[in-house]
């Protein structure tokens, strides 16, 4: 194999050391640049303040702006959705999460969980009613699967839906629900005589409320709520007709987990960049700390894991676009990329010394956010067990 001449080789780019941008088409780069510019303009100047206050104060306005960008349900077709590729959706998730995991959560729950559930399992009437206002950000959606006593094991859910004449009546509780208190529609999963079914619960339905969960030390710029269902009466057409069994909600999780595979690398990139910049400027013992071998080892290891993670995300994105992506492969990506992202953020924190714990820098905020990302959408252990089962053929969940 002939070696290219040095003159043909592009220069080394510290922001893209593997040359992964070569994998992207001009339209992919355009999506990435648009989301990066929006995040820099709308999120980065305010995020530390929102985080400190533990609020996402302009969530409805942000949702409408995200709708205007085409970011809500962007990988879905029709009904006002952008019809972007999975790779483009992934790039957007990376850029949103480079700003804050809370913004990527807002986008993921809207597009990959609530809208995807309606798009994949809803009737034509349900799609026409809900998807266009959700794509534009006029209506926010949430996705209620987790319960106070059933997180990793949703098969044991206690929320029940029973038939009463032509109606459905729902009773139960959901816990830790992103966007819950600001949602115009909640996708609620409940046990019925025929197994798990999905229901569309409009905000304001009697018996339904969504109190916000406070005192979080992670995902502080994100709305998280309980969903309370006390004899919530819904018409027959509130049920998602095409979803039967736990496979319904778990299919939606594949979509959101895929976005996290990319998103986690955004948080990691922000921390790596902060550490690299800091290491060039901060001097100790008469020289920049980036000149010390131990700091360079940290930076090199961070860069290796960051760009391996992006490459993995890209590979999974291509498989998703080709229709060949398996749930076990999504687990592979979520397990690796979130775990490595946390490690990168923690290492970046050490490079910043005491400044690493300050909200003046993004590192600690991303590191604490990633503690939620490690847990939601399937904990590390769940994804290890999914892979363990696929590798051995033995189910170790129960
Ligand atoms: P199991 O018996 O394996 O499966 C039941 C049925 O589901 C099917 N299935 C899947 N289908 C599509 N995609 C997947 N990933 C699937 N995994 C399983 C399966 O084929 C079967 O279908 P059928 O037709 O034979 O009935 O189920 P299990 O009870 O043993 O549980 C498996 C396990 C533990 C992997 C699953 O329960 C699980 O993934 N648990 C983790 C729960 C979780 O991730 N919850 C997330 C809640 S949503 C959230 O966190 C949003 S945060 C978002 C944000 O803010 O960004
Ligand atoms: P548990 O399931 O109780 O697990 C506790 C520990 O036990 C974990 O380490 C787990 O891995 C381990 N464990 C459990 N079973 C096993 C086993 N068989 N083998 C080995 N280890 C095991 N849910 C939604 O439905 N919608 C949302 O929008 C949503 N948003 C969220 C937002 C935030 C900020 C957070 C923190 C959570 C959110 N969740 C949401 C909930 C999330 O999906 C759950 O927290 C998650 O699935 C884990 O459930 P749990 O917290 O009940 O932990």
mmCIF file with all atom_site columns, C-alpha atoms in Angstrom, residues 50-193:
data_model
loop_
_atom_site.group_PDB
_atom_site.id
_atom_site.type_symbol
_atom_site.label_atom_id
_atom_site.label_alt_id
_atom_site.label_comp_id
_atom_site.label_asym_id
_atom_site.label_entity_id
_atom_site.label_seq_id
_atom_site.pdbx_PDB_ins_code
_atom_site.Cartn_x
_atom_site.Cartn_y
_atom_site.Cartn_z
_atom_site.occupancy
_atom_site.B_iso_or_equiv
_atom_site.pdbx_formal_charge
_atom_site.auth_seq_id
_atom_site.auth_comp_id
_atom_site.auth_asym_id
_atom_site.auth_atom_id
_atom_site.pdbx_PDB_model_num
ATOM 1   C CA . UNK A 1 50  ? -30.240 28.035 35.402 1.00 0.00 ? 50  UNK A CA 1
ATOM 2   C CA . UNK A 1 51  ? -28.227 25.244 36.941 1.00 0.00 ? 51  UNK A CA 1
ATOM 3   C CA . UNK A 1 52  ? -27.553 27.158 40.122 1.00 0.00 ? 52  UNK A CA 1
ATOM 4   C CA . UNK A 1 53  ? -31.242 28.059 40.427 1.00 0.00 ? 53  UNK A CA 1
ATOM 5   C CA . UNK A 1 54  ? -32.261 24.474 39.649 1.00 0.00 ? 54  UNK A CA 1
ATOM 6   C CA . UNK A 1 55  ? -34.655 25.588 36.909 1.00 0.00 ? 55  UNK A CA 1
ATOM 7   C CA . UNK A 1 56  ? -35.201 25.581 33.185 1.00 0.00 ? 56  UNK A CA 1
ATOM 8   C CA . UNK A 1 57  ? -37.061 28.902 33.339 1.00 0.00 ? 57  UNK A CA 1
ATOM 9   C CA . UNK A 1 58  ? -37.860 29.447 29.674 1.00 0.00 ? 58  UNK A CA 1
ATOM 10  C CA . UNK A 1 59  ? -38.642 25.837 28.817 1.00 0.00 ? 59  UNK A CA 1
ATOM 11  C CA . UNK A 1 60  ? -41.737 26.591 26.712 1.00 0.00 ? 60  UNK A CA 1
ATOM 12  C CA . UNK A 1 61  ? -39.929 29.283 24.740 1.00 0.00 ? 61  UNK A CA 1
ATOM 13  C CA . UNK A 1 62  ? -36.921 26.987 24.301 1.00 0.00 ? 62  UNK A CA 1
ATOM 14  C CA . UNK A 1 63  ? -39.215 24.206 23.072 1.00 0.00 ? 63  UNK A CA 1
ATOM 15  C CA . UNK A 1 64  ? -40.693 26.515 20.426 1.00 0.00 ? 64  UNK A CA 1
ATOM 16  C CA . UNK A 1 65  ? -37.202 27.562 19.332 1.00 0.00 ? 65  UNK A CA 1
ATOM 17  C CA . UNK A 1 66  ? -36.123 23.922 19.156 1.00 0.00 ? 66  UNK A CA 1
ATOM 18  C CA . UNK A 1 67  ? -39.228 23.259 17.064 1.00 0.00 ? 67  UNK A CA 1
ATOM 19  C CA . UNK A 1 68  ? -38.228 26.125 14.781 1.00 0.00 ? 68  UNK A CA 1
ATOM 20  C CA . UNK A 1 69  ? -34.803 24.530 14.352 1.00 0.00 ? 69  UNK A CA 1
ATOM 21  C CA . UNK A 1 70  ? -36.493 21.289 13.284 1.00 0.00 ? 70  UNK A CA 1
ATOM 22  C CA . UNK A 1 71  ? -34.917 19.463 16.248 1.00 0.00 ? 71  UNK A CA 1
ATOM 23  C CA . UNK A 1 72  ? -38.073 17.929 17.754 1.00 0.00 ? 72  UNK A CA 1
ATOM 24  C CA . UNK A 1 73  ? -38.803 14.476 16.360 1.00 0.00 ? 73  UNK A CA 1
ATOM 25  C CA . UNK A 1 74  ? -36.194 15.380 13.757 1.00 0.00 ? 74  UNK A CA 1
ATOM 26  C CA . UNK A 1 75  ? -35.523 11.777 12.685 1.00 0.00 ? 75  UNK A CA 1
ATOM 27  C CA . UNK A 1 76  ? -39.237 11.065 12.145 1.00 0.00 ? 76  UNK A CA 1
ATOM 28  C CA . UNK A 1 77  ? -41.036 11.421 8.795  1.00 0.00 ? 77  UNK A CA 1
ATOM 29  C CA . UNK A 1 78  ? -44.138 13.518 8.096  1.00 0.00 ? 78  UNK A CA 1
ATOM 30  C CA . UNK A 1 79  ? -46.479 15.364 10.496 1.00 0.00 ? 79  UNK A CA 1
ATOM 31  C CA . UNK A 1 80  ? -44.189 18.415 10.552 1.00 0.00 ? 80  UNK A CA 1
ATOM 32  C CA . UNK A 1 81  ? -41.065 16.402 11.448 1.00 0.00 ? 81  UNK A CA 1
ATOM 33  C CA . UNK A 1 82  ? -37.766 17.096 9.683  1.00 0.00 ? 82  UNK A CA 1
ATOM 34  C CA . UNK A 1 83  ? -37.117 13.549 8.400  1.00 0.00 ? 83  UNK A CA 1
ATOM 35  C CA . UNK A 1 84  ? -33.395 13.821 9.174  1.00 0.00 ? 84  UNK A CA 1
ATOM 36  C CA . UNK A 1 85  ? -31.051 10.838 9.177  1.00 0.00 ? 85  UNK A CA 1
ATOM 37  C CA . UNK A 1 86  ? -30.112 9.029  12.383 1.00 0.00 ? 86  UNK A CA 1
ATOM 38  C CA . UNK A 1 87  ? -26.554 10.354 12.039 1.00 0.00 ? 87  UNK A CA 1
ATOM 39  C CA . UNK A 1 88  ? -27.868 13.917 11.795 1.00 0.00 ? 88  UNK A CA 1
ATOM 40  C CA . UNK A 1 89  ? -30.095 13.371 14.828 1.00 0.00 ? 89  UNK A CA 1
ATOM 41  C CA . UNK A 1 90  ? -27.081 11.992 16.707 1.00 0.00 ? 90  UNK A CA 1
ATOM 42  C CA . UNK A 1 91  ? -24.928 14.983 15.785 1.00 0.00 ? 91  UNK A CA 1
ATOM 43  C CA . UNK A 1 92  ? -27.681 17.279 17.082 1.00 0.00 ? 92  UNK A CA 1
ATOM 44  C CA . UNK A 1 93  ? -27.839 15.329 20.370 1.00 0.00 ? 93  UNK A CA 1
ATOM 45  C CA . UNK A 1 94  ? -24.071 15.667 20.747 1.00 0.00 ? 94  UNK A CA 1
ATOM 46  C CA . UNK A 1 95  ? -24.219 19.429 20.272 1.00 0.00 ? 95  UNK A CA 1
ATOM 47  C CA . UNK A 1 96  ? -27.199 19.873 22.627 1.00 0.00 ? 96  UNK A CA 1
ATOM 48  C CA . UNK A 1 97  ? -25.497 17.842 25.329 1.00 0.00 ? 97  UNK A CA 1
ATOM 49  C CA . UNK A 1 98  ? -22.206 19.714 24.846 1.00 0.00 ? 98  UNK A CA 1
ATOM 50  C CA . UNK A 1 99  ? -24.265 22.643 26.160 1.00 0.00 ? 99  UNK A CA 1
ATOM 51  C CA . UNK A 1 100 ? -26.078 20.677 28.886 1.00 0.00 ? 100 UNK A CA 1
ATOM 52  C CA . UNK A 1 101 ? -27.579 17.207 29.313 1.00 0.00 ? 101 UNK A CA 1
ATOM 53  C CA . UNK A 1 102 ? -30.848 18.893 30.337 1.00 0.00 ? 102 UNK A CA 1
ATOM 54  C CA . UNK A 1 103 ? -31.303 20.377 26.861 1.00 0.00 ? 103 UNK A CA 1
ATOM 55  C CA . UNK A 1 104 ? -30.569 17.036 25.194 1.00 0.00 ? 104 UNK A CA 1
ATOM 56  C CA . UNK A 1 105 ? -33.035 15.410 27.616 1.00 0.00 ? 105 UNK A CA 1
ATOM 57  C CA . UNK A 1 106 ? -35.740 17.881 26.607 1.00 0.00 ? 106 UNK A CA 1
ATOM 58  C CA . UNK A 1 107 ? -35.123 17.036 22.955 1.00 0.00 ? 107 UNK A CA 1
ATOM 59  C CA . UNK A 1 108 ? -34.780 13.255 23.505 1.00 0.00 ? 108 UNK A CA 1
ATOM 60  C CA . UNK A 1 109 ? -37.906 12.859 25.574 1.00 0.00 ? 109 UNK A CA 1
ATOM 61  C CA . UNK A 1 110 ? -39.926 14.939 23.140 1.00 0.00 ? 110 UNK A CA 1
ATOM 62  C CA . UNK A 1 111 ? -38.685 13.288 19.940 1.00 0.00 ? 111 UNK A CA 1
ATOM 63  C CA . UNK A 1 112 ? -37.400 9.831  20.784 1.00 0.00 ? 112 UNK A CA 1
ATOM 64  C CA . UNK A 1 113 ? -39.859 8.898  23.509 1.00 0.00 ? 113 UNK A CA 1
ATOM 65  C CA . UNK A 1 114 ? -43.161 10.822 23.378 1.00 0.00 ? 114 UNK A CA 1
ATOM 66  C CA . UNK A 1 115 ? -43.332 11.599 19.633 1.00 0.00 ? 115 UNK A CA 1
ATOM 67  C CA . UNK A 1 116 ? -41.769 8.291  18.600 1.00 0.00 ? 116 UNK A CA 1
ATOM 68  C CA . UNK A 1 117 ? -44.362 6.380  20.667 1.00 0.00 ? 117 UNK A CA 1
ATOM 69  C CA . UNK A 1 118 ? -47.199 8.202  18.888 1.00 0.00 ? 118 UNK A CA 1
ATOM 70  C CA . UNK A 1 119 ? -45.528 7.995  15.462 1.00 0.00 ? 119 UNK A CA 1
ATOM 71  C CA . UNK A 1 120 ? -44.839 4.257  15.748 1.00 0.00 ? 120 UNK A CA 1
ATOM 72  C CA . UNK A 1 121 ? -47.842 3.032  17.736 1.00 0.00 ? 121 UNK A CA 1
ATOM 73  C CA . UNK A 1 122 ? -50.528 5.710  17.343 1.00 0.00 ? 122 UNK A CA 1
ATOM 74  C CA . UNK A 1 123 ? -53.671 5.827  15.179 1.00 0.00 ? 123 UNK A CA 1
ATOM 75  C CA . UNK A 1 124 ? -53.786 8.239  12.249 1.00 0.00 ? 124 UNK A CA 1
ATOM 76  C CA . UNK A 1 125 ? -56.070 10.520 14.307 1.00 0.00 ? 125 UNK A CA 1
ATOM 77  C CA . UNK A 1 126 ? -53.620 10.516 17.232 1.00 0.00 ? 126 UNK A CA 1
ATOM 78  C CA . UNK A 1 127 ? -50.716 11.350 14.910 1.00 0.00 ? 127 UNK A CA 1
ATOM 79  C CA . UNK A 1 128 ? -52.635 14.184 13.235 1.00 0.00 ? 128 UNK A CA 1
ATOM 80  C CA . UNK A 1 129 ? -53.717 15.616 16.567 1.00 0.00 ? 129 UNK A CA 1
ATOM 81  C CA . UNK A 1 130 ? -50.449 15.487 18.495 1.00 0.00 ? 130 UNK A CA 1
ATOM 82  C CA . UNK A 1 131 ? -47.409 15.272 16.232 1.00 0.00 ? 131 UNK A CA 1
ATOM 83  C CA . UNK A 1 132 ? -47.535 18.645 14.390 1.00 0.00 ? 132 UNK A CA 1
ATOM 84  C CA . UNK A 1 133 ? -47.788 20.739 17.603 1.00 0.00 ? 133 UNK A CA 1
ATOM 85  C CA . UNK A 1 134 ? -45.114 18.566 19.219 1.00 0.00 ? 134 UNK A CA 1
ATOM 86  C CA . UNK A 1 135 ? -42.776 19.011 16.224 1.00 0.00 ? 135 UNK A CA 1
ATOM 87  C CA . UNK A 1 136 ? -43.209 22.785 16.413 1.00 0.00 ? 136 UNK A CA 1
ATOM 88  C CA . UNK A 1 137 ? -42.675 22.793 20.190 1.00 0.00 ? 137 UNK A CA 1
ATOM 89  C CA . UNK A 1 138 ? -46.143 24.224 20.922 1.00 0.00 ? 138 UNK A CA 1
ATOM 90  C CA . UNK A 1 139 ? -46.962 21.064 22.857 1.00 0.00 ? 139 UNK A CA 1
ATOM 91  C CA . UNK A 1 140 ? -44.400 19.375 25.095 1.00 0.00 ? 140 UNK A CA 1
ATOM 92  C CA . UNK A 1 141 ? -44.655 15.636 25.704 1.00 0.00 ? 141 UNK A CA 1
ATOM 93  C CA . UNK A 1 142 ? -43.419 13.321 28.439 1.00 0.00 ? 142 UNK A CA 1
ATOM 94  C CA . UNK A 1 143 ? -43.022 9.546  28.747 1.00 0.00 ? 143 UNK A CA 1
ATOM 95  C CA . UNK A 1 144 ? -44.068 7.788  31.933 1.00 0.00 ? 144 UNK A CA 1
ATOM 96  C CA . UNK A 1 145 ? -42.636 4.324  32.389 1.00 0.00 ? 145 UNK A CA 1
ATOM 97  C CA . UNK A 1 146 ? -40.683 4.374  35.696 1.00 0.00 ? 146 UNK A CA 1
ATOM 98  C CA . UNK A 1 147 ? -42.589 4.017  38.960 1.00 0.00 ? 147 UNK A CA 1
ATOM 99  C CA . UNK A 1 148 ? -41.515 4.583  42.558 1.00 0.00 ? 148 UNK A CA 1
ATOM 100 C CA . UNK A 1 149 ? -41.082 0.816  43.065 1.00 0.00 ? 149 UNK A CA 1
ATOM 101 C CA . UNK A 1 150 ? -40.281 -0.251 39.505 1.00 0.00 ? 150 UNK A CA 1
ATOM 102 C CA . UNK A 1 151 ? -37.374 1.372  37.682 1.00 0.00 ? 151 UNK A CA 1
ATOM 103 C CA . UNK A 1 152 ? -35.040 -1.163 36.075 1.00 0.00 ? 152 UNK A CA 1
ATOM 104 C CA . UNK A 1 153 ? -37.841 -3.731 36.114 1.00 0.00 ? 153 UNK A CA 1
ATOM 105 C CA . UNK A 1 154 ? -40.813 -2.027 34.436 1.00 0.00 ? 154 UNK A CA 1
ATOM 106 C CA . UNK A 1 155 ? -42.482 -5.420 33.893 1.00 0.00 ? 155 UNK A CA 1
ATOM 107 C CA . UNK A 1 156 ? -43.613 -5.215 37.525 1.00 0.00 ? 156 UNK A CA 1
ATOM 108 C CA . UNK A 1 157 ? -45.414 -1.877 37.072 1.00 0.00 ? 157 UNK A CA 1
ATOM 109 C CA . UNK A 1 158 ? -48.415 -1.221 39.327 1.00 0.00 ? 158 UNK A CA 1
ATOM 110 C CA . UNK A 1 159 ? -50.120 1.492  37.287 1.00 0.00 ? 159 UNK A CA 1
ATOM 111 C CA . UNK A 1 160 ? -53.330 -0.102 36.032 1.00 0.00 ? 160 UNK A CA 1
ATOM 112 C CA . UNK A 1 161 ? -55.745 0.720  33.233 1.00 0.00 ? 161 UNK A CA 1
ATOM 113 C CA . UNK A 1 162 ? -59.161 -0.949 33.329 1.00 0.00 ? 162 UNK A CA 1
ATOM 114 C CA . UNK A 1 163 ? -62.093 -0.770 30.955 1.00 0.00 ? 163 UNK A CA 1
ATOM 115 C CA . UNK A 1 164 ? -65.258 0.921  32.220 1.00 0.00 ? 164 UNK A CA 1
ATOM 116 C CA . UNK A 1 165 ? -67.884 0.772  29.502 1.00 0.00 ? 165 UNK A CA 1
ATOM 117 C CA . UNK A 1 166 ? -66.253 2.426  26.490 1.00 0.00 ? 166 UNK A CA 1
ATOM 118 C CA . UNK A 1 167 ? -63.735 4.323  28.634 1.00 0.00 ? 167 UNK A CA 1
ATOM 119 C CA . UNK A 1 168 ? -60.393 3.513  30.227 1.00 0.00 ? 168 UNK A CA 1
ATOM 120 C CA . UNK A 1 169 ? -59.704 4.359  33.872 1.00 0.00 ? 169 UNK A CA 1
ATOM 121 C CA . UNK A 1 170 ? -56.070 4.732  35.014 1.00 0.00 ? 170 UNK A CA 1
ATOM 122 C CA . UNK A 1 171 ? -54.715 4.550  38.566 1.00 0.00 ? 171 UNK A CA 1
ATOM 123 C CA . UNK A 1 172 ? -51.084 4.671  39.640 1.00 0.00 ? 172 UNK A CA 1
ATOM 124 C CA . UNK A 1 173 ? -47.905 6.719  39.984 1.00 0.00 ? 173 UNK A CA 1
ATOM 125 C CA . UNK A 1 174 ? -44.965 7.402  37.729 1.00 0.00 ? 174 UNK A CA 1
ATOM 126 C CA . UNK A 1 175 ? -41.689 8.774  39.050 1.00 0.00 ? 175 UNK A CA 1
ATOM 127 C CA . UNK A 1 176 ? -38.716 10.738 37.700 1.00 0.00 ? 176 UNK A CA 1
ATOM 128 C CA . UNK A 1 177 ? -40.510 11.837 34.557 1.00 0.00 ? 177 UNK A CA 1
ATOM 129 C CA . UNK A 1 178 ? -38.620 14.372 32.414 1.00 0.00 ? 178 UNK A CA 1
ATOM 130 C CA . UNK A 1 179 ? -40.818 17.275 31.179 1.00 0.00 ? 179 UNK A CA 1
ATOM 131 C CA . UNK A 1 180 ? -43.744 15.946 33.300 1.00 0.00 ? 180 UNK A CA 1
ATOM 132 C CA . UNK A 1 181 ? -45.033 19.221 34.769 1.00 0.00 ? 181 UNK A CA 1
ATOM 133 C CA . UNK A 1 182 ? -44.666 21.180 31.534 1.00 0.00 ? 182 UNK A CA 1
ATOM 134 C CA . UNK A 1 183 ? -46.124 18.521 29.259 1.00 0.00 ? 183 UNK A CA 1
ATOM 135 C CA . UNK A 1 184 ? -49.355 19.065 27.335 1.00 0.00 ? 184 UNK A CA 1
ATOM 136 C CA . UNK A 1 185 ? -49.565 15.318 26.796 1.00 0.00 ? 185 UNK A CA 1
ATOM 137 C CA . UNK A 1 186 ? -48.172 12.405 28.791 1.00 0.00 ? 186 UNK A CA 1
ATOM 138 C CA . UNK A 1 187 ? -47.523 9.012  27.218 1.00 0.00 ? 187 UNK A CA 1
ATOM 139 C CA . UNK A 1 188 ? -48.316 6.733  30.162 1.00 0.00 ? 188 UNK A CA 1
ATOM 140 C CA . UNK A 1 189 ? -47.611 2.987  30.165 1.00 0.00 ? 189 UNK A CA 1
ATOM 141 C CA . UNK A 1 190 ? -50.008 0.918  32.265 1.00 0.00 ? 190 UNK A CA 1
ATOM 142 C CA . UNK A 1 191 ? -50.768 -2.750 32.906 1.00 0.00 ? 191 UNK A CA 1
ATOM 143 C CA . UNK A 1 192 ? -54.088 -3.991 31.479 1.00 0.00 ? 192 UNK A CA 1
ATOM 144 C CA . UNK A 1 193 ? -55.767 -7.380 31.190 1.00 0.00 ? 193 UNK A CA 1
#
